[in-house]
Coordinates of C-alpha atoms and ligand atoms in Angstrom, one line a residue:
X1 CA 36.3 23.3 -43.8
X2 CA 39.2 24.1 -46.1
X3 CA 42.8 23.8 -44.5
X4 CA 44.8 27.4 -44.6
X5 CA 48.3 26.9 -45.9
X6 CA 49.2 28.7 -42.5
X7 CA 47.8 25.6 -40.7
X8 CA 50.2 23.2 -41.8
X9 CA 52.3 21.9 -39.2
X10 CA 55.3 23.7 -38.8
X11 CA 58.0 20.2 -39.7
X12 CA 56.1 21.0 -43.2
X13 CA 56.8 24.2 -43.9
X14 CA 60.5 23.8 -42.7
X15 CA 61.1 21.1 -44.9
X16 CA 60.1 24.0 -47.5
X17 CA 62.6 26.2 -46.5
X18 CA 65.7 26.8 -48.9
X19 CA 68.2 25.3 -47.3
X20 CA 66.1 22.0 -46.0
X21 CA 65.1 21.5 -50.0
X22 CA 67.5 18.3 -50.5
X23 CA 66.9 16.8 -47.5
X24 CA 63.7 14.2 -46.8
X25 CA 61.9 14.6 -43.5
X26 CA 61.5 11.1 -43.5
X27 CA 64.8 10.0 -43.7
X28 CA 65.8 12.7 -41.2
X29 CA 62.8 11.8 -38.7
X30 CA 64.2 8.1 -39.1
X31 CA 67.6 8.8 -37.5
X32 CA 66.2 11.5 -34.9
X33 CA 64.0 8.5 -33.7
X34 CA 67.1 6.5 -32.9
X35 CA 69.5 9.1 -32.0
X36 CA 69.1 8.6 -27.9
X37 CA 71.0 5.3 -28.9
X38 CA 73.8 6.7 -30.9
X39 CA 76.7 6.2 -28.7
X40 CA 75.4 2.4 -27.8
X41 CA 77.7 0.2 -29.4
X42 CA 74.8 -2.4 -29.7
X43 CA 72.6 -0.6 -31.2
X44 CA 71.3 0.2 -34.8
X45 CA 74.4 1.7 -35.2
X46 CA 76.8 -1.2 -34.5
X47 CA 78.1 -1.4 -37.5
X48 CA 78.9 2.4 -37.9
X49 CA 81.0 2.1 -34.3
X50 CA 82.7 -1.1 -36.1
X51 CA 83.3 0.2 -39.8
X52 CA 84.9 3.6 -37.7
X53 CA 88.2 2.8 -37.0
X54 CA 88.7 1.2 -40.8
X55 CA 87.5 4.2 -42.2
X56 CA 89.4 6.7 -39.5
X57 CA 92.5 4.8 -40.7
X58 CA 92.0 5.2 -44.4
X59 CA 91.3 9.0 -44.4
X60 CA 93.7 9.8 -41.8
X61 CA 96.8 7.8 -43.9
X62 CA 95.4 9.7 -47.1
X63 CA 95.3 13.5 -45.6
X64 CA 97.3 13.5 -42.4
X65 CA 94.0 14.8 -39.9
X66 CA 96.4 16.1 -37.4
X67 CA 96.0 20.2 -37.4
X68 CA 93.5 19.7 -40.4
X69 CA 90.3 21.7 -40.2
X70 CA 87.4 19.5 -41.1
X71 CA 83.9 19.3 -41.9
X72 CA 81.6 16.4 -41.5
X73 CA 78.5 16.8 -43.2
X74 CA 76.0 14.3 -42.1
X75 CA 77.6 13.7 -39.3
X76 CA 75.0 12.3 -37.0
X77 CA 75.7 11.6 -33.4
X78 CA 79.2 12.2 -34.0
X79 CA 81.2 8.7 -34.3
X80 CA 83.7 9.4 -37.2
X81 CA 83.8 13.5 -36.0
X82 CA 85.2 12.6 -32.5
X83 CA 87.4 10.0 -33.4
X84 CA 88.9 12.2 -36.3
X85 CA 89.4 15.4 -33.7
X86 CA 91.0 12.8 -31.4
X87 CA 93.7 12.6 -34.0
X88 CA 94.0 16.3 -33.6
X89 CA 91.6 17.5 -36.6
X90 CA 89.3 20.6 -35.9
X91 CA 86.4 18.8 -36.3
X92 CA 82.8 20.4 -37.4
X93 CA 80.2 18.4 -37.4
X94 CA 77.1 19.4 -39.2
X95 CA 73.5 17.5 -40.2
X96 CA 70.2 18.1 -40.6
X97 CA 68.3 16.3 -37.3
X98 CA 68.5 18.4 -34.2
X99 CA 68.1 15.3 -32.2
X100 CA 71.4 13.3 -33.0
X101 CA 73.2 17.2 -32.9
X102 CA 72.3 17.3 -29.6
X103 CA 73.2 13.8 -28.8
X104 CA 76.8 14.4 -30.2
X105 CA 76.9 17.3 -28.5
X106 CA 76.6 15.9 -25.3
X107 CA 79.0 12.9 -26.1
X108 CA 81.1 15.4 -27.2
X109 CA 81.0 17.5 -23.4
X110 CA 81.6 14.0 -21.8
X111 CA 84.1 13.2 -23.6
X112 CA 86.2 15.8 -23.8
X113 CA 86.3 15.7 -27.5
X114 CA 86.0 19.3 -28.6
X115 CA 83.7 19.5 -31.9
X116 CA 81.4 22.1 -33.2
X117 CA 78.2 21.2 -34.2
X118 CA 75.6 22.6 -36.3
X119 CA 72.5 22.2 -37.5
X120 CA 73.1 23.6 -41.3
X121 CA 72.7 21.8 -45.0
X122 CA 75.8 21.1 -46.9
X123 CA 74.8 23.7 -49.2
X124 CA 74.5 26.5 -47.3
X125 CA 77.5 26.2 -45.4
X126 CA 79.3 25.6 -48.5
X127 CA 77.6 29.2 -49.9
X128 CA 78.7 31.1 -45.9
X129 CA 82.0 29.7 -46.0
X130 CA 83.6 28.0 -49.9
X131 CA 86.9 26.7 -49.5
X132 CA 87.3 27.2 -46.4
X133 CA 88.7 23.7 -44.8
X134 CA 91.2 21.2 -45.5
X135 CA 89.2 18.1 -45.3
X136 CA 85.7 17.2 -46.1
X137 CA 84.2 13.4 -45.2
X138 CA 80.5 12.7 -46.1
X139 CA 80.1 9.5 -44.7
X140 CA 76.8 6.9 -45.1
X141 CA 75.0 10.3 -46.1
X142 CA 74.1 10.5 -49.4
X143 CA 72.0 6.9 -49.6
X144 CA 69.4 9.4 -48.0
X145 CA 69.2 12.6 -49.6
X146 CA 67.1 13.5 -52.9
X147 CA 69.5 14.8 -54.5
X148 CA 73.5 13.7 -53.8
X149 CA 75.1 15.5 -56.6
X150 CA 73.9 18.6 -55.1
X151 CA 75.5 17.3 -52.0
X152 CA 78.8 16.3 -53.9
X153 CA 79.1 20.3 -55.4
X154 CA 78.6 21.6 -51.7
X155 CA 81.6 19.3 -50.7
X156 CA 84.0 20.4 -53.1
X157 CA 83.0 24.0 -53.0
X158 CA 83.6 23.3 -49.2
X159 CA 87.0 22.3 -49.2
X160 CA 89.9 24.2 -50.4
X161 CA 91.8 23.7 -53.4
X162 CA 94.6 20.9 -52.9
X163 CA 92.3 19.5 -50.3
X164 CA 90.1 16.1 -49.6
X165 CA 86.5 15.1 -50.0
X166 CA 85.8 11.4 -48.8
X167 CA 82.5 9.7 -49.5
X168 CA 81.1 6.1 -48.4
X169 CA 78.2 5.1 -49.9
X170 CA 76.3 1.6 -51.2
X171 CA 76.7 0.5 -54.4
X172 CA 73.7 -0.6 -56.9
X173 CA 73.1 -3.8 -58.3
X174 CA 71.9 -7.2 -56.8
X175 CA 74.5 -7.9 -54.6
X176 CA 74.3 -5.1 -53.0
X177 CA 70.4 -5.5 -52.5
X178 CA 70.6 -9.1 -51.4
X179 CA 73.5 -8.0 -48.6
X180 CA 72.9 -4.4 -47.6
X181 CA 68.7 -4.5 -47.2
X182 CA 68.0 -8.2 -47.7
X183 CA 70.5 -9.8 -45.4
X184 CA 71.7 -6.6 -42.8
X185 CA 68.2 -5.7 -42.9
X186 CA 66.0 -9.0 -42.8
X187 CA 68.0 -11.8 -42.2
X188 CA 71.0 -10.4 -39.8
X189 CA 68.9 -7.6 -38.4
X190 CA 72.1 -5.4 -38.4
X191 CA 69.5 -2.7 -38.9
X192 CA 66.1 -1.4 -39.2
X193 CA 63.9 -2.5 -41.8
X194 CA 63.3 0.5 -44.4
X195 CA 66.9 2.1 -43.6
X196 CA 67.9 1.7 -47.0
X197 CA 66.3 2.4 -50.0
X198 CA 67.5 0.1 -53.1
X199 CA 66.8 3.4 -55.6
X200 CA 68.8 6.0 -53.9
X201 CA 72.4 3.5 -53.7
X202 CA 75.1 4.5 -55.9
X203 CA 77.2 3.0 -58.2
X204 CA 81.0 4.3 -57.7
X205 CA 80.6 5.4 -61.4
X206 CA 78.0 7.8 -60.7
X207 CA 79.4 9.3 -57.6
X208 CA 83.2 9.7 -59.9
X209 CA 80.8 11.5 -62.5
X210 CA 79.2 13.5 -59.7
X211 CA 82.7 14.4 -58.2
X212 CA 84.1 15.3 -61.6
X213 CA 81.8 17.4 -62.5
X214 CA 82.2 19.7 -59.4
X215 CA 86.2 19.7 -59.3
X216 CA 87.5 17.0 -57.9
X217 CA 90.0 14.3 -58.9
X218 CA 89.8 10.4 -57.6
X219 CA 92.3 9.7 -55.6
X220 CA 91.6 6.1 -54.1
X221 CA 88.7 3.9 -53.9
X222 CA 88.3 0.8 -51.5
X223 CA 85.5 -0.9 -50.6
X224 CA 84.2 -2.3 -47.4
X225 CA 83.1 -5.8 -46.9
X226 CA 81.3 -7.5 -43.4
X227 CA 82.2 -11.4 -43.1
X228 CA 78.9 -12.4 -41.0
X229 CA 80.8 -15.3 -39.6
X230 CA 83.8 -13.8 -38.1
X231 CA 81.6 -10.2 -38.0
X232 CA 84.5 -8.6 -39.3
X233 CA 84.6 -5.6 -41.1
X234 CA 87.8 -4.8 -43.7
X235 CA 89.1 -2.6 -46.4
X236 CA 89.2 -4.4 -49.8
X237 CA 89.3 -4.2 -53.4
X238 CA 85.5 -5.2 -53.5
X239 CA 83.4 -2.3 -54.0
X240 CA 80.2 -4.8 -55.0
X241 CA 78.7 -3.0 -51.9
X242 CA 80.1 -0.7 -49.5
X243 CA 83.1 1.7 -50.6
X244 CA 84.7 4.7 -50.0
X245 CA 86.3 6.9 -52.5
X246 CA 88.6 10.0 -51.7
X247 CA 89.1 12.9 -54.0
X248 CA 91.1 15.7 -53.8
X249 CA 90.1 19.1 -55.1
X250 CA 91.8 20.2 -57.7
X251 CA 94.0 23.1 -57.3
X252 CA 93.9 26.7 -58.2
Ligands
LIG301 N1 78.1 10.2 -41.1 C1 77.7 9.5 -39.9 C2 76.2 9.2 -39.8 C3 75.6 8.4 -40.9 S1 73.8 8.2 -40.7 C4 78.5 8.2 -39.8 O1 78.9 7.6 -40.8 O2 78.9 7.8 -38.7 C5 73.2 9.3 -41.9 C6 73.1 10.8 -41.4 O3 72.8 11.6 -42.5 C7 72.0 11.0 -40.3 O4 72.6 11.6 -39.2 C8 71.0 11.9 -41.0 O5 70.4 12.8 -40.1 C9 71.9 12.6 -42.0 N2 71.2 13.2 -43.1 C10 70.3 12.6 -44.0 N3 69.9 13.5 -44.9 C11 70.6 14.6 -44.7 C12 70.7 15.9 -45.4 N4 70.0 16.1 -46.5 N5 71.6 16.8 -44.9 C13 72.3 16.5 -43.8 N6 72.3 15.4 -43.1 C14 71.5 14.4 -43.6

């Protein structure tokens, strides 16, 4: 028996849809798997609900959130939306697995934390609505899409001119494999094996390249380092692994 194109399971054909095309069901069917455990602060996503307030700090001291409308693209179950519409940002939220939308949905009713959610790629909000927000953060996003570039254009086109476009990400080089997958992955067990693939990481150079191509001027770069003995997170000059980099669009 031949198999009908019309018999492929329907996850397959919406992964074919426009605005799913940089996106990889696998990486998105990864998170939806965890989501129910979003808002546990010991679960996989410990380190997200430790790295928050460091990062909350940073983007908040570099665009004032207070009154800001902001997007969130890749939001997930919410962590860095809430906490930046609790500084008085209105926050959307948007991402690609229904499952963690719904979970930071329902945080988000508990909590009393208004944010809008919605389940739309980076792209195709930025085509609905361009330059329609003050703020744009991207946060531990673009380690697991196809194509981040194409992620970094929908950003900028986003936000309008004079505003913000904040990225974390993981550098590339052996450091970073023998910390971020080696040790939080196999030796720590911080997180799930296979959460990170070494291939899609990104060195700061590329992302600046990336940026500057679609607009947008560096404004600050820090990086983030964990000390495994005092499990600390903090904001430093070393960007060997994790780092953040704000840009600001430039202006008309
Ligand atoms: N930004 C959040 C969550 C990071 S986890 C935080 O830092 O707290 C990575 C998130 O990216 C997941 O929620 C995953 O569903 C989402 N994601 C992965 N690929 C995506 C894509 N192509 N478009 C939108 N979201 C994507």
């Amino acid at each position: 028996m031949t198999l009908q194109p019309q018999t492929l399971p329907a996850a397959d054909t919406a992964s074919q849809h426009p605005s799913r095309r940089n996106a990889d069901p696998k990486e998105i069917d990864k998170f939806s798997e965890l989501a129910h455990r979003w808002w546990d602060p010991q679960s996989e996503f410990k380190p997200l609900h430790e790295l928050n307030p460091l990062r909350l700090g940073w983007i908040d001291g570099i665009a004032g959130l207070a009154g800001k409308r902001v997007v969130d693209v890749g939001c997930g179950g919410g962590i860095l939306s809430e906490s930046m519409a609790r500084l008085g940002a209105t926050v959307r939220g948007i991402d690609l697995s229904s499952k963690a939308l719904k979970v930071a949905d329902l945080h988000s009713l508990e909590s009393g934390v208004a944010v809008t959610y919605e389940e739309i790629a980076a792209e195709a909000l930025a085509a609905r609505e361009p330059a329609s927000v003050d703020v744009v953060t991207c946060m531990e996003m673009l380690e697991h899409v196809p194509d981040p570039a194409s992620i970094v254009q929908a950003c900028a086109t986003l936000v309008r001119p004079g505003g913000h476009v904040f990225f974390s990400t993981i550098n590339r080089n052996l450091k970073a494999y023998l910390l971020a997958i080696v040790g939080a992955e196999y030796v720590l067990n911080m997180l799930p094996r296979g959460t990170h693939d070494y291939e899609k990481f990104i060195a700061p150079s590329e992302l600046a390249r990336f940026a500057r191509q679609a607009g947008l001027d560096l404004v600050e770069m820090r990086g983030m380092t964990y000390n495994p003995l005092s499990q600390i997170y903090s904001l430093s000059r070393d960007t060997d692994v994790n780092y953040l980099m704000a840009f600001r669009r430039v202006a008309a």
